[in-house]
CSV table of C-alpha atoms in Angstrom, one decimal:
chain,number,residue,atom,x,y,z
A,171,MET,CA,-7.0,92.0,8.1
A,172,THR,CA,-5.6,94.6,10.5
A,173,LYS,CA,-2.2,93.5,11.6
A,174,PRO,CA,-0.6,94.4,15.0
A,175,LEU,CA,2.3,96.8,14.7
A,176,ALA,CA,5.7,95.4,14.1
A,177,THR,CA,7.9,95.2,17.2
A,178,ASP,CA,11.2,95.8,15.3
A,179,GLY,CA,11.1,99.6,15.5
A,180,SER,CA,9.7,100.0,12.0
A,181,ALA,CA,6.2,100.7,13.2
A,182,VAL,CA,4.7,104.0,12.1
A,183,VAL,CA,1.5,105.4,13.4
A,184,ALA,CA,-0.3,108.0,11.1
A,185,ALA,CA,-1.4,111.4,12.5
A,186,ASN,CA,-5.1,110.4,12.3
A,187,GLU,CA,-4.5,107.1,14.2
A,188,GLY,CA,-4.5,106.0,17.8
A,189,LEU,CA,-3.4,102.7,19.3
A,190,LEU,CA,-5.7,99.8,20.4
A,191,ALA,CA,-4.1,97.8,23.2
A,192,VAL,CA,-5.7,94.4,23.8
A,193,ARG,CA,-4.8,90.9,24.9
A,194,PHE,CA,-6.7,88.0,23.3
A,195,VAL,CA,-6.7,84.7,25.2
A,196,SER,CA,-8.3,81.5,23.9
A,197,ASP,CA,-8.1,77.7,23.9
A,198,TRP,CA,-8.9,77.5,20.2
A,199,LYS,CA,-6.7,75.0,18.5
A,200,GLY,CA,-6.6,77.0,15.3
A,201,ASN,CA,-4.4,79.7,16.8
A,202,GLU,CA,-1.7,77.0,17.4
A,203,SER,CA,-2.0,74.9,14.3
A,204,ALA,CA,-2.0,75.7,10.6
A,205,LEU,CA,-4.6,72.9,10.0
A,206,PHE,CA,-7.4,75.0,11.5
A,207,GLU,CA,-8.8,78.5,10.7
A,208,GLU,CA,-7.7,81.3,13.0
A,209,LEU,CA,-9.9,83.0,15.6
A,210,ALA,CA,-10.4,86.7,14.8
A,211,PHE,CA,-12.4,89.6,16.2
A,212,GLY,CA,-14.4,92.0,14.2
A,213,VAL,CA,-14.9,95.7,15.0
A,214,ILE,CA,-16.4,98.5,12.8
A,215,ARG,CA,-15.7,102.2,12.9
A,216,ASP,CA,-18.7,104.5,12.7
A,217,GLY,CA,-19.2,105.6,9.1
A,218,ALA,CA,-16.9,102.8,7.7
A,219,SER,CA,-18.2,100.5,5.0
A,220,THR,CA,-16.1,97.5,6.1
A,221,ASN,CA,-15.1,96.1,9.5
A,222,GLU,CA,-11.6,95.7,10.9
A,223,VAL,CA,-10.5,92.1,11.5
A,224,LEU,CA,-8.2,91.7,14.5
A,225,GLU,CA,-6.6,88.3,14.2
A,226,MET,CA,-5.2,86.3,17.0
A,227,ARG,CA,-1.6,85.0,16.4
A,228,SER,CA,-1.4,82.7,19.4
A,229,ASN,CA,-3.6,81.6,22.3
A,230,ASP,CA,-2.2,84.4,24.5
A,231,ASP,CA,-1.7,87.4,22.2
A,232,ALA,CA,-1.1,90.9,23.5
A,233,GLN,CA,-1.4,93.3,20.6
A,234,LEU,CA,-0.9,97.0,19.8
A,235,ILE,CA,-2.9,97.9,16.7
A,236,ALA,CA,-3.0,101.2,14.9
A,237,LEU,CA,-6.6,102.2,14.1
A,238,GLU,CA,-8.0,105.3,12.4
A,239,ALA,CA,-9.5,107.7,15.0
A,240,GLY,CA,-13.2,107.2,15.6
A,241,GLU,CA,-15.8,105.3,17.6
A,242,TYR,CA,-15.7,101.5,17.1
A,243,THR,CA,-18.3,98.8,17.9
A,244,TRP,CA,-17.5,95.2,18.7
A,245,ILE,CA,-19.4,93.0,16.2
A,246,GLN,CA,-18.3,89.4,16.4
A,247,ALA,CA,-15.6,86.8,16.7
A,248,THR,CA,-15.0,84.6,13.6
A,249,ILE,CA,-13.4,81.3,12.9
A,250,GLY,CA,-13.4,80.7,9.1
A,251,SER,CA,-17.0,81.1,8.0
A,252,SER,CA,-18.5,80.7,11.5
A,253,TYR,CA,-19.5,83.7,13.5
A,254,ILE,CA,-19.9,84.3,17.2
A,255,ARG,CA,-21.9,87.5,17.6
A,256,PHE,CA,-21.7,89.9,20.4
A,257,ASP,CA,-24.6,91.9,21.9
A,258,PRO,CA,-24.7,95.2,20.0
A,259,GLY,CA,-23.7,98.5,21.4
A,260,VAL,CA,-20.3,97.8,23.0
A,261,THR,CA,-18.0,100.5,21.8
A,262,PHE,CA,-14.6,102.1,22.3
A,263,THR,CA,-13.1,105.3,21.0
A,264,ILE,CA,-9.7,105.7,19.3
A,265,LYS,CA,-8.1,109.1,19.5
A,266,PRO,CA,-4.8,110.2,17.9
A,267,GLY,CA,-1.9,110.2,20.4
A,268,GLU,CA,-3.8,107.9,22.7
A,269,ILE,CA,-3.6,104.2,23.6
A,270,THR,CA,-7.0,102.7,24.2
A,271,TYR,CA,-6.9,99.6,26.4
A,272,VAL,CA,-10.0,97.5,26.1
A,273,GLY,CA,-9.1,94.6,28.4
A,274,ASP,CA,-7.9,91.0,28.3
A,275,ILE,CA,-10.6,89.2,26.2
A,276,THR,CA,-10.8,85.5,26.8
A,277,LEU,CA,-13.0,83.4,24.4
A,278,LEU,CA,-13.1,79.7,24.9
A,279,VAL,CA,-14.3,77.7,21.9
A,280,ARG,CA,-14.8,74.1,21.0
A,281,SER,CA,-15.4,72.6,17.6
A,282,GLU,CA,-18.0,69.9,17.1
A,283,PRO,CA,-19.0,68.6,13.7
A,284,PHE,CA,-20.6,71.5,11.8
A,285,ILE,CA,-20.8,73.7,14.9
A,286,LEU,CA,-18.7,75.9,17.1
A,287,ILE,CA,-19.5,75.8,20.8
A,288,THR,CA,-18.6,78.8,22.9
A,289,HIS,CA,-18.0,77.8,26.5
A,290,GLY,CA,-16.7,81.0,27.9
A,291,LEU,CA,-16.3,84.7,27.3
A,292,SER,CA,-14.8,87.1,29.8
A,293,VAL,CA,-13.1,90.5,29.7
A,294,VAL,CA,-10.8,91.5,32.6
A,295,ASP,CA,-8.9,94.7,33.4
A,296,ASN,CA,-5.3,93.5,33.5
A,297,GLN,CA,-3.8,96.7,32.2
A,298,GLU,CA,-0.6,96.7,34.3
A,299,GLU,CA,0.5,93.3,33.1
A,300,THR,CA,-0.7,93.7,29.5
A,301,LEU,CA,0.8,97.2,29.1
A,302,SER,CA,4.0,96.2,30.7
A,303,ARG,CA,4.2,93.3,28.2
A,304,LEU,CA,3.5,95.6,25.3
A,305,ARG,CA,6.1,98.1,26.6
A,306,SER,CA,8.7,95.3,26.6
A,307,GLU,CA,7.8,94.4,23.0
A,308,TYR,CA,7.4,98.0,21.6
A,309,GLY,CA,9.7,100.0,23.8
A,310,ALA,CA,9.8,103.7,23.0
A,311,LEU,CA,6.9,103.6,20.6
A,312,LEU,CA,4.6,103.9,23.6
A,313,ASP,CA,6.3,107.0,25.0
A,314,GLY,CA,4.2,110.1,24.4
A,315,TYR,CA,0.9,108.3,24.3
A,316,SER,CA,-1.7,108.9,27.0
A,317,LEU,CA,-3.8,106.0,28.2
A,318,SER,CA,-7.6,105.6,28.0
A,319,VAL,CA,-9.1,102.5,29.6
A,320,GLN,CA,-12.4,101.4,28.1
A,321,ILE,CA,-12.9,97.8,29.2
A,322,ALA,CA,-15.1,96.0,26.6
A,323,ASP,CA,-18.3,94.7,28.3
A,324,LEU,CA,-18.7,91.9,25.8
A,325,VAL,CA,-21.7,89.5,26.0
A,326,LEU,CA,-22.5,86.7,23.5
A,327,SER,CA,-25.6,87.4,21.5
A,328,ASP,CA,-28.5,85.0,21.7
A,329,LEU,CA,-29.2,85.5,18.0
């Protein structure tokens, strides 16, 4: 599980890491209740043997996540053992000293007995609002980082 950086000033970013800026939005009840599994998003770095799991903490969650430099591919969203796959080939690049904003990702999900029903996936470029929200949470940590905007063109896979 790849945790968002702490907002208390203790966050440290390694020399070989950059920052992923993203806002996850959902109507999934598990993000608001301990009775249900959380919604998480999976990405994998080229050459890595395991994927990074980006967990939602609430139904409107702006995050700043330190990731090792490299090219990443969006794989799926997960809720417990259920997977919602994305069409392959949607990537973003993390570079040291850079914030990569991939968009505000909204995934609307409903649970039926034994099945998850996805009833909406959208990604919008809302960088001003999201980055201003992150700046208010992280303050000076963002100073000195350049910004790369790579809006994720996510599509649900038919598989």
